[in-house]
Coordinates of C-alpha atoms in Angstrom, one line a residue:
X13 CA 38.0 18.9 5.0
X14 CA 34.8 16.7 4.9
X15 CA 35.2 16.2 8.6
X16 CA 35.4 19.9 9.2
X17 CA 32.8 20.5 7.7
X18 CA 30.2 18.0 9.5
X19 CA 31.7 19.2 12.6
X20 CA 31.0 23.0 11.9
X21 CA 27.5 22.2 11.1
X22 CA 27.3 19.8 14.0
X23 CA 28.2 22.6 16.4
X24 CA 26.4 25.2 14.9
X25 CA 23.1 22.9 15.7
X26 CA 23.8 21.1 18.3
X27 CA 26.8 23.5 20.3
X28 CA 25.7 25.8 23.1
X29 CA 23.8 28.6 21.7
X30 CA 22.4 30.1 25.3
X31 CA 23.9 30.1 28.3
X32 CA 22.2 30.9 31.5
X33 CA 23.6 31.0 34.9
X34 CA 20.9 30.7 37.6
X35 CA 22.5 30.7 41.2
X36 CA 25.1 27.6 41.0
X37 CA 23.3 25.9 37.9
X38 CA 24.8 26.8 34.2
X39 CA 22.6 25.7 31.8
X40 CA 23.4 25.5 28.3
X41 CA 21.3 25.5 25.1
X42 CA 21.5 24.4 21.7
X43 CA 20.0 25.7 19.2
X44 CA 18.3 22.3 18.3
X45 CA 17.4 21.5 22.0
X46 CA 14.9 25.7 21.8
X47 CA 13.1 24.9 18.7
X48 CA 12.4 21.2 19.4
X49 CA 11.2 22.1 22.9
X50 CA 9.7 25.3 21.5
X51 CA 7.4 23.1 18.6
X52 CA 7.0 20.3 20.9
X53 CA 5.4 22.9 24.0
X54 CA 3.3 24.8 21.3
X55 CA 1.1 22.0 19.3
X56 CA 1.4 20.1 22.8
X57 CA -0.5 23.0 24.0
X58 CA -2.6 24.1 20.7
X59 CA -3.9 19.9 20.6
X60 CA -5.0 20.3 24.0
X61 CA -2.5 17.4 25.7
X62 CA -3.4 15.4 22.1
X63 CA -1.2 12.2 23.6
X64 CA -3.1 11.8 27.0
X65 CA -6.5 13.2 26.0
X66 CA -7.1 11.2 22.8
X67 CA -4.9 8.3 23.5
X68 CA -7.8 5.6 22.8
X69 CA -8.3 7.2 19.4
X70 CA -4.9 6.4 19.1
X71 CA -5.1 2.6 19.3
X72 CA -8.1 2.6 17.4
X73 CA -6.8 4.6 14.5
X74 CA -3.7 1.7 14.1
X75 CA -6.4 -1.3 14.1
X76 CA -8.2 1.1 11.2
X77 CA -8.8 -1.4 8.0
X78 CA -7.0 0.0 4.7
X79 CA -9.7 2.4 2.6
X80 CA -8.8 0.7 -0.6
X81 CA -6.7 -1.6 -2.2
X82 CA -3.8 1.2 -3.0
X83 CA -1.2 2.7 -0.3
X84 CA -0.3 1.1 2.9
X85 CA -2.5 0.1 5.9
X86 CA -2.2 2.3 9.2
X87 CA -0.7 -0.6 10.2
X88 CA 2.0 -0.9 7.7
X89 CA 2.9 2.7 8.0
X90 CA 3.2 2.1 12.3
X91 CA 5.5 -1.1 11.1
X92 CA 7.4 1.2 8.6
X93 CA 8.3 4.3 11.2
X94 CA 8.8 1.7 14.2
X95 CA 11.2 0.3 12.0
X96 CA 13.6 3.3 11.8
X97 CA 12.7 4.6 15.4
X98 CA 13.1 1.2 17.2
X99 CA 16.3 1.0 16.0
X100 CA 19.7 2.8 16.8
X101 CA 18.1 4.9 19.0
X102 CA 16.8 2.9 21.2
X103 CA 19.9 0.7 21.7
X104 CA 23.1 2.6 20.5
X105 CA 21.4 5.9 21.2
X106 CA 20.2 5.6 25.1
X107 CA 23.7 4.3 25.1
X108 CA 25.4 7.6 24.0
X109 CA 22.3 9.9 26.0
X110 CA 23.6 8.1 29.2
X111 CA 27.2 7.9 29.0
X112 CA 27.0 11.8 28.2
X113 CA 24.4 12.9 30.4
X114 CA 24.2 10.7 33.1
X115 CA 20.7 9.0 34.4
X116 CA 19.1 12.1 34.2
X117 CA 19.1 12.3 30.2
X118 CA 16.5 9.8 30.3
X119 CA 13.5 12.0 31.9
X120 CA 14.4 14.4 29.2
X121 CA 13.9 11.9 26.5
X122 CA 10.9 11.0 28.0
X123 CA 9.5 14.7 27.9
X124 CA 10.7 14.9 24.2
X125 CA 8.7 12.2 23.7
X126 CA 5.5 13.4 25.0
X127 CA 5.4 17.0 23.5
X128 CA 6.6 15.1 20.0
X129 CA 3.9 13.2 19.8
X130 CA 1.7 16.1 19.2
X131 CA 4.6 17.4 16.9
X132 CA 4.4 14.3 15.0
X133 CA 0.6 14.4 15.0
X134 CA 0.8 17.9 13.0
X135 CA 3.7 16.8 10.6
X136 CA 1.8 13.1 9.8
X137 CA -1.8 14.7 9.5
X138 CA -0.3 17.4 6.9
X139 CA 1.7 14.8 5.1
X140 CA -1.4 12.4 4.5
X141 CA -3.7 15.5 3.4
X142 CA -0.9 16.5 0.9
X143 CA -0.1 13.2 -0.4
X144 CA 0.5 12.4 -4.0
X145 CA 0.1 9.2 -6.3
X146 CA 3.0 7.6 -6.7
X147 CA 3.3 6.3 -10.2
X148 CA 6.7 4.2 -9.8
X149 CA 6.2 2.1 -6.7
X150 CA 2.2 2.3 -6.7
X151 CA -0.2 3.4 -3.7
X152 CA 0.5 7.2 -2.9
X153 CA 3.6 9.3 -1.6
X154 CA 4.3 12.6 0.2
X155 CA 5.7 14.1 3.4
X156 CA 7.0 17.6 4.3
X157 CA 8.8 18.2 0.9
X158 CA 5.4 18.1 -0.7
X159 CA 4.0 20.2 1.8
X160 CA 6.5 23.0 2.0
X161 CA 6.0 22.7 -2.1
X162 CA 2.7 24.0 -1.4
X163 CA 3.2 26.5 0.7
X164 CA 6.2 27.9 -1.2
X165 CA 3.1 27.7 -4.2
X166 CA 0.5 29.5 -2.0
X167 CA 3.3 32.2 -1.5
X168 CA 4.5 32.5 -4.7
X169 CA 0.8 32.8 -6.5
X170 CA 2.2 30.4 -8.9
X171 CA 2.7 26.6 -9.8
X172 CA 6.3 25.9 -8.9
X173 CA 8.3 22.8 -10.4
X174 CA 10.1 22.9 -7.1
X175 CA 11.0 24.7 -4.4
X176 CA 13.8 25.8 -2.9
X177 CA 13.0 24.7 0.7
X178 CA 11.3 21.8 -0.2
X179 CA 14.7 20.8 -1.8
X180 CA 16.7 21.6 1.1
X181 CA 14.6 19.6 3.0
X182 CA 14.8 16.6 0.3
X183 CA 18.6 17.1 0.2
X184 CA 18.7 16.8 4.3
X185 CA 17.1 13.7 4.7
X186 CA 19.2 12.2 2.0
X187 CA 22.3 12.9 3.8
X188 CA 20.7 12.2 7.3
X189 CA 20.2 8.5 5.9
X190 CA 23.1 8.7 4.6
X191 CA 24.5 9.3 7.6
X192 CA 21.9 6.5 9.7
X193 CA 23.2 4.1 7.3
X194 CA 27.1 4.7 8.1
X195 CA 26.0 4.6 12.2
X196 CA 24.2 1.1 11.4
X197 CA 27.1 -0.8 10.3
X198 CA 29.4 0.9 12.5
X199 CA 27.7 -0.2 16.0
X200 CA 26.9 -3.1 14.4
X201 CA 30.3 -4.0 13.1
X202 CA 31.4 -3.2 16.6
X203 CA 29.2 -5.6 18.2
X204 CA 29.8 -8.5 16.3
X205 CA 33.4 -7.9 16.9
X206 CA 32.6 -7.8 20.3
X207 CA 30.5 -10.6 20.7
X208 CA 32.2 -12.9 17.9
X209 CA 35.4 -11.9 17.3
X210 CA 34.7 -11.6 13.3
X211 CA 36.5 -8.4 11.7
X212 CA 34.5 -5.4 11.2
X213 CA 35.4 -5.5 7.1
X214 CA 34.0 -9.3 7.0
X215 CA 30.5 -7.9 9.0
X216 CA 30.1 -5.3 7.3
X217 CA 30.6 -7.1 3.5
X218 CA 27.4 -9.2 4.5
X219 CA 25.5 -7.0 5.7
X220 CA 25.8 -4.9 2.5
X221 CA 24.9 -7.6 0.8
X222 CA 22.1 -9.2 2.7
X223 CA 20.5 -5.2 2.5
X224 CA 21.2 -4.6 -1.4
X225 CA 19.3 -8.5 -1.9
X226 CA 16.4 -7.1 -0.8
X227 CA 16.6 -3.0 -1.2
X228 CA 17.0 -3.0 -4.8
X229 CA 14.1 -5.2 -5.6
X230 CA 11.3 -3.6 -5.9
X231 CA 8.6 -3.9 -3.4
X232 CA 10.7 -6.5 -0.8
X233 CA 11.3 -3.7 1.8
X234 CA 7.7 -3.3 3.3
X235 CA 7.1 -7.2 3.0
X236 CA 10.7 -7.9 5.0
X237 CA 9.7 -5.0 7.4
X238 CA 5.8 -6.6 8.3
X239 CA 7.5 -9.7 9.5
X240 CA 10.9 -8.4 11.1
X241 CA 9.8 -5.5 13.4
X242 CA 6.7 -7.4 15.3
X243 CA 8.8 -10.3 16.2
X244 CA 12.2 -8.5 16.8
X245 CA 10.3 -5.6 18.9
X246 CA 8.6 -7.9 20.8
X247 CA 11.5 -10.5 21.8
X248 CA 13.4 -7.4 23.1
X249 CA 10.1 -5.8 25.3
X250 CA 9.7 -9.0 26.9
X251 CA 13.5 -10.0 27.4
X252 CA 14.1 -6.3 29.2
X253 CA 11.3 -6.3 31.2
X254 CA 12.0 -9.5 32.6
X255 CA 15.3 -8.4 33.5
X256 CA 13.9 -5.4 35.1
X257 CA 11.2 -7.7 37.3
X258 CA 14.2 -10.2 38.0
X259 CA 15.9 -7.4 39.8
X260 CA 12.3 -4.9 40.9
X261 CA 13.8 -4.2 44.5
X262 CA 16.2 -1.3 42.6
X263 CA 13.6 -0.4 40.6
X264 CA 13.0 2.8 42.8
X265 CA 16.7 4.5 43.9
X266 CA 17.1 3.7 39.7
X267 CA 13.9 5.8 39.2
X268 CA 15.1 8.1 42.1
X269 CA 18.7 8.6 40.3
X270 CA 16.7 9.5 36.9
X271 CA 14.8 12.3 38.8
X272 CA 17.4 13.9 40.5
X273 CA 20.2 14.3 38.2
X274 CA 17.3 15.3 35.2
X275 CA 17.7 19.1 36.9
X276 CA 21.1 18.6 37.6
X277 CA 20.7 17.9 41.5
X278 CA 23.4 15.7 41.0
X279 CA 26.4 16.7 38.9
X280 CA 26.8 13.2 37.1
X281 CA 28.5 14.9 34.2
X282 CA 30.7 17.6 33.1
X283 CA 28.2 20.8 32.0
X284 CA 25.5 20.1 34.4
X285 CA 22.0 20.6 34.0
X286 CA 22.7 21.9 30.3
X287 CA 24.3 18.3 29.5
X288 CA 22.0 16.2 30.8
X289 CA 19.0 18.1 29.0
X290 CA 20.9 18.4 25.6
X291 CA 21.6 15.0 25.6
X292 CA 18.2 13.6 26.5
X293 CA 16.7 16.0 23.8
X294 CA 19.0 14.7 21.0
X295 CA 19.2 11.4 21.8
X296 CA 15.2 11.5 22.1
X297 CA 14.9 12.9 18.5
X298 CA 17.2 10.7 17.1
X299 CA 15.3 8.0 18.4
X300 CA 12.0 8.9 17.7
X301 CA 12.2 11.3 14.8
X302 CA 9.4 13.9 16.0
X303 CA 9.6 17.2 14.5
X304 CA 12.1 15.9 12.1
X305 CA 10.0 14.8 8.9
X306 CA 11.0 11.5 8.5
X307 CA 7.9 9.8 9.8
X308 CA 5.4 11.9 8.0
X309 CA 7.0 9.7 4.8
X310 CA 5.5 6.7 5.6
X311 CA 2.3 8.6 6.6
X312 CA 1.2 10.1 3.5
X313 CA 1.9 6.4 2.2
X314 CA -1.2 5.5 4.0
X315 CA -4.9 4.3 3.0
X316 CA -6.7 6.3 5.1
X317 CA -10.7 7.4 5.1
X318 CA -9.2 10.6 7.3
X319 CA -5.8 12.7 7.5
X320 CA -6.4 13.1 11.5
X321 CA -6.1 9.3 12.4
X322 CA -2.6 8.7 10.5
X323 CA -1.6 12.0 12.6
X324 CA -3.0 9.5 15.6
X325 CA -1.0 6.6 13.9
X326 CA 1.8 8.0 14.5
X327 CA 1.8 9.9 17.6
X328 CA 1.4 6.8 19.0
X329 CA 4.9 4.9 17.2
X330 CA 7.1 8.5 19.3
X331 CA 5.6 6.9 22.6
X332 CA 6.3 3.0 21.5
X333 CA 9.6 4.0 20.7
X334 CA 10.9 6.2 23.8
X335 CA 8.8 6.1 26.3
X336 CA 8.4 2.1 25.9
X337 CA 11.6 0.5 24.5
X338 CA 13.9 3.5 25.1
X339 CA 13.0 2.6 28.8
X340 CA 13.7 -0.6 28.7
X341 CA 17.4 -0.4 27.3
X342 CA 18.0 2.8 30.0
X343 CA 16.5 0.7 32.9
X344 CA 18.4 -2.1 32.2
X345 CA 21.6 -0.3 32.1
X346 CA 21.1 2.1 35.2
X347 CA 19.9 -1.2 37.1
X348 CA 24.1 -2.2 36.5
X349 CA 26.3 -1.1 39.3
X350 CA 28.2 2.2 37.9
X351 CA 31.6 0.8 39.1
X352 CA 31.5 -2.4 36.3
X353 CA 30.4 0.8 33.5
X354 CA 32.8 3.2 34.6
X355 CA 34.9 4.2 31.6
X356 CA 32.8 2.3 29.2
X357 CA 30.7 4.0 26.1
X358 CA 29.0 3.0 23.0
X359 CA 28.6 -0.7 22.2
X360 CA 31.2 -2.1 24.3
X361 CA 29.1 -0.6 27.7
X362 CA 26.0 -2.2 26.4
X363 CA 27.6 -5.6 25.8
X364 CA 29.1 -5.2 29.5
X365 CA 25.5 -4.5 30.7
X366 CA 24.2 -7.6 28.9
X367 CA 26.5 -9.7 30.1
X368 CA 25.8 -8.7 33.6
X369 CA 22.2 -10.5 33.1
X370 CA 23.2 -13.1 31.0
X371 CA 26.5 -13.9 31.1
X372 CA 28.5 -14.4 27.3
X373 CA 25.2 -15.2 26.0
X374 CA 24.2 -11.6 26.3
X375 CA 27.2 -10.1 24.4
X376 CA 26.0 -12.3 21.4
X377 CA 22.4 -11.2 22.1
X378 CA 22.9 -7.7 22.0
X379 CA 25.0 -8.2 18.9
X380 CA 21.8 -10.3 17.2
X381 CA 19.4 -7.8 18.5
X382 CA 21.4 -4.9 17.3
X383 CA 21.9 -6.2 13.9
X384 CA 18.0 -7.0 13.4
X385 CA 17.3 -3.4 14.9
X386 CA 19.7 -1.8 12.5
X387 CA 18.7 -3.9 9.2
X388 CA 15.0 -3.0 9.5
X389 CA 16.2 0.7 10.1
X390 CA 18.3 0.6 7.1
X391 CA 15.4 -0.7 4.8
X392 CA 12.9 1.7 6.7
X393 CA 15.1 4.9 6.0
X394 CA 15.3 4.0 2.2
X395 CA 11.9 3.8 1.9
X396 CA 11.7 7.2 3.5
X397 CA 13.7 8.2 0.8
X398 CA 12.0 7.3 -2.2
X399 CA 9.4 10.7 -2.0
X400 CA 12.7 12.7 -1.5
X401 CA 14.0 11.4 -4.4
X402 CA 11.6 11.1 -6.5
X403 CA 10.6 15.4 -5.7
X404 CA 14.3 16.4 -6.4
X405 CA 14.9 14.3 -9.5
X406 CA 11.5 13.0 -10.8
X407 CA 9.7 10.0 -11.6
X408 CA 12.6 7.6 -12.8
X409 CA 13.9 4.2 -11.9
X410 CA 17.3 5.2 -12.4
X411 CA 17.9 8.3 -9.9
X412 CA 16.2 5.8 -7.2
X413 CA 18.1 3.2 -7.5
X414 CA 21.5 5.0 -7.8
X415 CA 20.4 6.7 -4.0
X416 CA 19.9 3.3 -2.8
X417 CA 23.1 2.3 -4.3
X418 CA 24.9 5.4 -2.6
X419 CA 23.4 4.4 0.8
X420 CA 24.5 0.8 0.4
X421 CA 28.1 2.5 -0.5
X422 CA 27.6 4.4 2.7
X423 CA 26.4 1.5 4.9
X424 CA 29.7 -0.1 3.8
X425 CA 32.0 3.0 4.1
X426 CA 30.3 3.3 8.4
X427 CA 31.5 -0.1 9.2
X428 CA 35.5 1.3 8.8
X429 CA 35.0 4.9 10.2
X430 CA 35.1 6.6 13.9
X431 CA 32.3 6.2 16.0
X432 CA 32.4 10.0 16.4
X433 CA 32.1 11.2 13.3
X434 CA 28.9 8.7 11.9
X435 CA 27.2 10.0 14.8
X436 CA 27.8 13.8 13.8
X437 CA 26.7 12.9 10.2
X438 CA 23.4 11.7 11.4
X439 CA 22.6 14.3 13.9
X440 CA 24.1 16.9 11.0
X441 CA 21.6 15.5 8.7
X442 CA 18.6 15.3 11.4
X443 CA 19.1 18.6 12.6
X444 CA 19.1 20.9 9.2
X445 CA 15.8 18.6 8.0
X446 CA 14.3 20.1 11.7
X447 CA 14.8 23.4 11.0
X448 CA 13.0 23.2 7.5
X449 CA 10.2 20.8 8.6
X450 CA 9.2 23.2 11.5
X451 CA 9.8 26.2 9.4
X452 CA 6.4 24.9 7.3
X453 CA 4.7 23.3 10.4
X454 CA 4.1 25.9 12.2
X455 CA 2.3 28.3 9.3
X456 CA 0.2 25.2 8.1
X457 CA -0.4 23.9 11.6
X458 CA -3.6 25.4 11.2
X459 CA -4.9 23.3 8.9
X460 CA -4.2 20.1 10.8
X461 CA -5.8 21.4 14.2
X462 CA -8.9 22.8 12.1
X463 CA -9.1 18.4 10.7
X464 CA -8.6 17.6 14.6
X465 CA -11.8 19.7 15.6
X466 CA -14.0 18.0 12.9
X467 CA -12.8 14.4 13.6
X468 CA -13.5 15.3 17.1
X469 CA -17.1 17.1 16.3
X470 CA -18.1 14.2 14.3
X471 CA -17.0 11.8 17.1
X472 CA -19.8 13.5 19.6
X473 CA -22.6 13.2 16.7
X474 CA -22.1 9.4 16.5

């Protein structure tokens, strides 16, 4: 019944919503793929090409120093989003984009990339100007539930305790994590079955274990993160890019192959056009959370002298995530002869890919990378979650850590489950915390364009 359910709401999100037949092309829309693409076109448009015009501002907003000795530098909040979006994604989720949509399913994560960066500019620069102290874990706490909570009160005329949307929202992103946590162990079970041979019950047990050590103490999870996510982000950039210089001569018919089958010039897949461009858009969200309000968490955590450079923060972490190391696992696998992936899907073809490189020794690197990937993820969502939970239930110890005890429960249960149905969860989850997230962006993106013209009028005076 469960499973029906997820299913119904997967396909009412994510299922073809509009169909269009134009000459021998059939493409087909999902709801998700219009208002992502919608959002990302519009505040691409009203920021005046934000990520290519004020990409410099970018970098200089993440070296910012921290305004005072509560919240998180812009630095820590970068480390804290990168952790969740360089994750799954960008390993397990190119995977799935690929298999399903062919080569072409790339270009279209890169363009979701590039119009969510402005999306994620609005979403981060609204969540920092509506931040709120956070009296249980110190430093300051926010993000679109608190937003929409405002909203709902300018409506209203009224103080609200809470408000309806704002606790849909707070609901959604509970069960999306929910949901990222069960994908985590799952791929990563799979790997090290894979690459090791150990039972996916035996993987999973420790790495329930190793994440509730340091999740349900009390300020480990930003501390593990600053070390993990440099060093494990890094190690991965520099071992794919050297695979794709080792083998630069098919650099271009790769490139070539992304191009052409991106408009369906090449049917690669079953649906077309409509498939390849689904699956690039979802597998790009998923990856890089724009639009979706998980990001704009770790924002309003921020010590920051001005609302408009965390929105710069993190614009930049969509285009480290997807257009960067996205890339890199995409190039590496389209660089593999299709014959020796034929047939393949989900961790298995990426293990195959490795070991195409590397021989056995990049089965068990995958499997490392993947786990490292997914355990900074993991702790990365949960702290996500601690505004959600702490709007729907209040400020107490005891409904935060019973979620982080549920999402250890469900990063157990993912290890023994289809790969099928994790996935749905997640993109179930992602999707309905979309729809509310833009539903408030859009009437209050006015208020983070209006900040963007004064950081930039005070830029000329200086």
């Amino acid at each position: 019944m469960l499973i029906q359910l997820i299913e119904g709401v997967y396909r009412l999100l994510w299922g073809d919503l509009l169909t269009l037949h134009l000459g021998n092309v059939t493409l087909s829309l999902s709801f998700m793929v219009i208002l992502l693409l919608t959002a990302g076109v519009f505040f691409t448009l009203r920021t005046r090409l934000l990520p290519v015009r004020l990409f410099r501002d970018m970098l200089a907003a993440v070296c910012e120093k921290k305004q005072g000795r509560d919240g998180l530098s812009s630095f820590q909040t970068l480390i804290i989003s990168t952790a969740t979006r360089v994750g799954m994604g960008n390993l397990v989720g190119v995977v799935a984009a690929v298999s399903a949509g062919g080569a072409g399913a790339v270009f279209w994560m890169w363009v979701t990339a590039l119009l969510g960066a402005s999306t994620s500019f609005i979403e981060s620069t609204l969540a920092q100007k509506y931040r709120q102290p956070d009296p249980l874990y110190g430093g300051w706490r926010g993000g679109p539930a608190y937003y929409l909570h405002v909203l709902a009160e300018r409506k209203r005329g009224k103080k609200l305790k809470r408000s309806v949307t704002a606790a849909l929202f707070a609901a959604s992103g509970l069960i999306c994590w929910c949901g990222i946590s069960q994908v985590i162990s799952n791929s990563v079970s799979s790997a090290f079955e894979n690459a090791f041979h150990i039972p996916p019950l035996a993987t999973t047990l420790v790495l329930t274990a190793i994440a509730a050590v340091i999740v349900l103490r009390r300020n480990a999870t930003v501390k593990s993160l600053d070390v993990m996510v440099p060093i494990m982000a890094v190690c991965y950039f520099v071992i794919t890019v050297g695979i794709v210089l080792f083998n630069l001569p098919k650099l271009p018919a790769v490139l070539g192959r992304i191009f052409t089958e991106a408009f369906g010039l090449r049917q690669a897949v079953a649906g077309g056009f409509g498939a390849v461009l689904m699956n690039g858009v979802k597998r790009g969200l998923f990856s890089n959370e724009a639009g979706s309000g998980s990001a704009p968490c770790a924002a309003a955590a921020a010590e920051c002298d001005d609302p408009v450079k965390m929105g710069f923060v993190q614009a930049l972490g969509v285009l480290i995530d997807t257009v960067v190391i996205c890339s890199c696992t995409a190039m590496i696998m389209l660089l593999v002869p299709e014959e020796l992936t034929m047939g393949l899907a989900g961790m298995d073809l990426l293990q195959k890919v490795m070991s195409y490189y590397m021989g056995e020794f990049g089965v068990v690197f995958i499997a490392i990378t993947l786990a490292l990937f997914s355990f900074s993820t993991f702790l990365g969502i949960l702290f996500y979650a601690r505004s959600n939970v702490a709007y729907l239930f209040g400020n107490r110890w005891c409904y935060q850590t019973l979620y982080k005890i549920f999402a250890l429960i469900m990063l157990f249960v993912g290890g023994l489950q289809a790969y099928t149905v994790v996935w749905d969860l997640g993109d179930v989850g992602v999707g309905l915390m979309t729809v509310f997230n833009l539903m408030v962006l859009f009437p209050l993106s006015g208020e983070a364009l209006r900040a963007l013209r004064e950081y930039e009028e005070k830029k000329k005076m200086k």
